Coordinates of C-alpha atoms in Angstrom, one line a residue:
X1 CA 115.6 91.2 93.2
X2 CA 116.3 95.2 92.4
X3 CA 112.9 97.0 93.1
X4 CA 111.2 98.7 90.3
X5 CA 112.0 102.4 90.9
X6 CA 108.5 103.9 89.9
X7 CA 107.2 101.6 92.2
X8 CA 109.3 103.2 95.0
X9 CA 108.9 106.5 94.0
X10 CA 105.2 106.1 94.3
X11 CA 105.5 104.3 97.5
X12 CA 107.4 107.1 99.0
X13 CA 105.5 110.0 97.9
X14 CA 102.1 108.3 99.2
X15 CA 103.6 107.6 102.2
X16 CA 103.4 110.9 102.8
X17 CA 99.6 111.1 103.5
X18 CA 98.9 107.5 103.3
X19 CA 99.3 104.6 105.6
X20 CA 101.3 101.7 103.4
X21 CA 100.6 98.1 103.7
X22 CA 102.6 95.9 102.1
X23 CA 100.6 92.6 101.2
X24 CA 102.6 89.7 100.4
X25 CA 102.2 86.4 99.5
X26 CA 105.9 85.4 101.0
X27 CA 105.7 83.3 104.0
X28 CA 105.8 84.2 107.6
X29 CA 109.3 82.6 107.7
X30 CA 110.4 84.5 105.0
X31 CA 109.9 88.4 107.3
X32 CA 113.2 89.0 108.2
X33 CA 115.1 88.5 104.9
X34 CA 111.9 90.2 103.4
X35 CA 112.3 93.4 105.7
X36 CA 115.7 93.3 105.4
X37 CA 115.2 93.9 101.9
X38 CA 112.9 96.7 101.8
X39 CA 115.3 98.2 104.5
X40 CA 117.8 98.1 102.2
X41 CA 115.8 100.1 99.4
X42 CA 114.6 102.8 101.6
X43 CA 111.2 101.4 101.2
X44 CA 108.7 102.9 103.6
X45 CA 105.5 100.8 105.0
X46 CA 103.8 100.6 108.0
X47 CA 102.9 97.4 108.0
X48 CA 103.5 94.0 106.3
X49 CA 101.2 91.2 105.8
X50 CA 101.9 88.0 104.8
X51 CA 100.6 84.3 104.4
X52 CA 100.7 82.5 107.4
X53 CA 103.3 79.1 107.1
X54 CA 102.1 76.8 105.1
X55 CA 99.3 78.1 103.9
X56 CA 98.7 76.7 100.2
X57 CA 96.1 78.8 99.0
X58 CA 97.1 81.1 95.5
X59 CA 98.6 84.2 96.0
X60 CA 95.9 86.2 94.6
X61 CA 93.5 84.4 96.8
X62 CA 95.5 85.0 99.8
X63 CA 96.0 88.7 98.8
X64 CA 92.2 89.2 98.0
X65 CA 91.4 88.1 101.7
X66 CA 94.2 90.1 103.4
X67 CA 92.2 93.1 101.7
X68 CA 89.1 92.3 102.6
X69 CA 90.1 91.8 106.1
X70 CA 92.2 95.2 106.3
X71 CA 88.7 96.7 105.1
X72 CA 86.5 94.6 108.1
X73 CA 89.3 96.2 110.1
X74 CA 88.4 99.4 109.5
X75 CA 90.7 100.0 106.9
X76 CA 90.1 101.9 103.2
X77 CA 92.0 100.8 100.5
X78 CA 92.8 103.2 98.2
X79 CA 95.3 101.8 95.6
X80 CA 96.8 97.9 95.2
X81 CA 100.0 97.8 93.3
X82 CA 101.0 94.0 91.7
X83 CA 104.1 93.8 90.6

């Protein structure tokens, strides 16, 4: 996939103040290619999430939780970006 640029533009200029986390509904298996991919777009983050093998819940369910457990974490979420 070619990343959307405004996307990555935005990325990068809140990473300047801003701690990224990159929520994804990709599988645990799927890490490597996936970070090999971001590495290959210059795409900062601090940290990835994603949905644990085999889990079969909807994306946007999965995603939902992941946010709500960054926030029990201690976490506030300023932005969320869907592509």
């Amino acid at each position: 996939d070619t990343p959307i640029e405004a996307t990555v533009r935005l990325v990068k200029a809140l990473s300047l103040a801003y701690k990224i986390f990159l929520v994804t509904a990709r599988e645990e298996s799927d890490r490597p290619v996936s970070k090999a991919w971001l590495s290959e777009h210059n795409i900062p983050y601090d940290r990835i999430v994603m949905r644990p093998n085999g889990d079969q819940r909807r994306a946007y369910e999965f995603k939902r939780q992941s946010l709500l457990d960054l926030r029990r974490d201690g976490y506030i979420v300023h932005l969320a970006i869907e592509d």
